[in-house]
Structures are given as C-alpha cells and as structure tokens.
Amino acid sequence: MTTLWRKSSYSGSGNASDCVELASLDGSVGIRDSKNPQITHITVGREGLANLLDQIKDGSLDPH
C-alpha cells in the first residue's frame, strides 16, 4: 500500500513554499519536509500532534 502524503492547500506550490506534509500511518501521523520527501519522516501520535497544533494556534510556542 502506498502512503498518501498531504500538503495544506494554504501552502502554495513550487520551490518557494516551505511546508510539511502529513500522512496517516496506522494510528499515528507521519510528518516530512515537502522539499526533501526522499529523506526520512518523523512519526508522532495523533494526540501529540493535536496538542502541538493547539499550542501553535494559541501562541504558547511563540518566543516572548
């Protein structure tokens, strides 16, 4: 089975867009660099990813 990697529709296209791609992986989520898809990806749990996204959205990871 081929892994389906997805990139946000907000990220634009071409080499000028810096973003990550996500893939659903048997109960976890794969994250990789869209400009270097041939190198390895990291895997995180769904809950961990949800917590990270919440922190990004609420600004708690922004430098003070």
XYZ file of N, CA and C in Angstrom:
192
model
N 0.826 -1.181 0.000
C 0.000 0.000 0.000
C 0.875 1.251 0.000
N 0.561 2.198 -0.838
C 1.297 3.444 -0.943
C 0.813 4.443 0.100
N 1.738 5.131 0.739
C 1.391 6.154 1.719
C 0.977 7.423 0.993
N -0.162 7.988 1.384
C -0.663 9.220 0.786
C -0.235 10.405 1.644
N 0.688 11.195 1.121
C 1.173 12.385 1.811
C 0.348 13.575 1.364
N -0.021 14.435 2.309
C -0.850 15.603 2.001
C -0.186 16.874 2.490
N -0.317 17.910 1.678
C 0.216 19.231 2.000
C -0.957 20.195 2.070
N -0.920 21.137 2.975
C -2.007 22.095 3.125
C -2.239 22.868 1.837
N -3.498 23.101 1.523
C -3.826 23.904 0.339
C -3.423 25.364 0.530
N -3.159 25.776 1.765
C -2.726 27.147 2.046
C -1.236 27.353 1.782
N -0.487 26.297 1.563
C 0.965 26.402 1.492
C 1.506 26.830 0.138
N 0.694 26.913 -0.873
C 1.171 27.330 -2.183
C 1.833 26.175 -2.916
N 2.550 26.519 -3.970
C 3.188 25.475 -4.756
C 4.574 25.917 -5.198
N 5.321 24.987 -5.748
C 6.654 25.287 -6.253
C 7.706 25.245 -5.165
N 8.936 25.569 -5.536
C 10.067 25.506 -4.604
C 10.073 26.610 -3.573
N 9.299 27.664 -3.781
C 9.291 28.783 -2.844
C 8.440 28.508 -1.617
N 7.696 27.425 -1.607
C 6.823 27.172 -0.460
C 7.506 26.247 0.541
N 7.663 26.724 1.766
C 8.246 25.942 2.848
C 7.114 25.357 3.663
N 6.994 24.057 3.653
C 5.923 23.453 4.440
C 6.242 21.996 4.720
N 5.367 21.384 5.462
C 5.487 19.969 5.773
C 4.321 19.234 5.144
N 4.479 17.938 5.020
C 3.411 17.069 4.538
C 3.078 16.086 5.648
N 1.808 15.697 5.730
C 1.349 14.749 6.733
C 0.771 13.520 6.055
N 0.886 12.381 6.731
C 0.306 11.136 6.232
C -0.249 10.341 7.409
N -1.370 9.696 7.196
C -1.950 8.818 8.201
C -1.207 7.487 8.163
N -0.668 7.068 9.317
C 0.132 5.846 9.409
C -0.366 4.982 10.569
N -1.223 4.056 10.332
C -1.661 3.072 11.340
C -1.699 3.603 12.774
N -2.571 4.520 13.076
C -2.729 5.037 14.427
C -1.806 6.178 14.796
N -0.951 6.579 13.885
C -0.062 7.714 14.125
C -0.045 8.586 12.870
N 0.775 9.633 12.923
C 0.868 10.572 11.802
C 2.334 10.727 11.414
N 2.613 10.632 10.123
C 3.955 10.878 9.610
C 4.074 12.340 9.203
N 5.223 12.935 9.474
C 5.493 14.331 9.107
C 6.815 14.355 8.364
N 6.815 15.013 7.195
C 8.065 15.122 6.431
C 8.164 16.494 5.782
N 9.377 16.847 5.388
C 9.673 18.101 4.702
C 9.241 17.964 3.249
N 8.378 18.846 2.784
C 7.871 18.733 1.414
C 8.948 18.982 0.364
N 10.018 19.709 0.735
C 11.091 19.959 -0.230
C 12.111 18.832 -0.283
N 12.095 17.938 0.709
C 13.006 16.798 0.753
C 12.239 15.526 1.102
N 11.270 15.137 0.289
C 10.442 13.978 0.639
C 11.188 12.647 0.637
N 12.365 12.601 0.032
C 13.115 11.351 -0.035
C 13.813 11.021 1.276
N 14.023 12.025 2.136
C 14.647 11.712 3.424
C 13.575 11.221 4.392
N 14.006 10.655 5.473
C 13.079 10.016 6.409
C 12.071 10.996 7.009
N 10.998 10.468 7.525
C 9.974 11.277 8.181
C 9.981 10.983 9.679
N 9.319 11.848 10.438
C 9.123 11.566 11.850
C 7.693 11.071 12.040
N 7.478 10.309 13.087
C 6.158 9.774 13.382
C 5.746 10.235 14.772
N 4.537 10.760 14.885
C 4.002 11.202 16.171
C 2.616 10.604 16.359
N 2.215 10.488 17.601
C 0.865 10.031 17.890
C -0.149 11.109 17.519
N -1.357 10.695 17.263
C -2.409 11.652 16.895
C -2.669 12.662 18.012
N -2.673 12.199 19.247
C -2.912 13.109 20.375
C -1.767 14.112 20.509
N -0.533 13.645 20.332
C 0.620 14.537 20.390
C 0.558 15.606 19.314
N 0.160 15.218 18.102
C 0.037 16.187 17.016
C -1.069 17.198 17.326
N -2.190 16.716 17.845
C -3.293 17.622 18.191
C -2.853 18.632 19.253
N -2.089 18.164 20.252
C -1.590 19.078 21.287
C -0.628 20.107 20.707
N 0.256 19.680 19.816
C 1.189 20.602 19.174
C 0.434 21.666 18.384
N -0.543 21.250 17.592
C -1.318 22.210 16.802
C -2.063 23.193 17.694
N -2.605 22.729 18.814
C -3.272 23.632 19.765
C -2.302 24.673 20.297
N -1.077 24.252 20.625
C -0.073 25.179 21.140
C 0.348 26.192 20.081
N 0.450 25.752 18.840
C 0.790 26.673 17.750
C -0.314 27.700 17.581
N -1.552 27.232 17.565
C -2.695 28.134 17.374
C -2.848 29.144 18.496
N -2.612 28.730 19.740
C -2.818 29.664 20.842
C -1.584 30.529 21.140
N -0.505 30.318 20.390
C 0.681 31.160 20.516
C 1.599 30.803 21.669
N 1.336 29.699 22.377
C 2.165 29.381 23.543
C 3.581 28.964 23.174
N 3.860 28.693 21.912
C 5.227 28.359 21.488
C 5.980 29.547 20.909
N 5.291 30.685 20.808
C 5.942 31.890 20.273
C 6.992 32.392 21.276
N 8.133 32.858 20.758
C 9.144 33.415 21.677
C 8.595 34.673 22.345
N 8.935 34.842 23.604
C 8.422 36.011 24.359
C 9.441 37.080 24.469
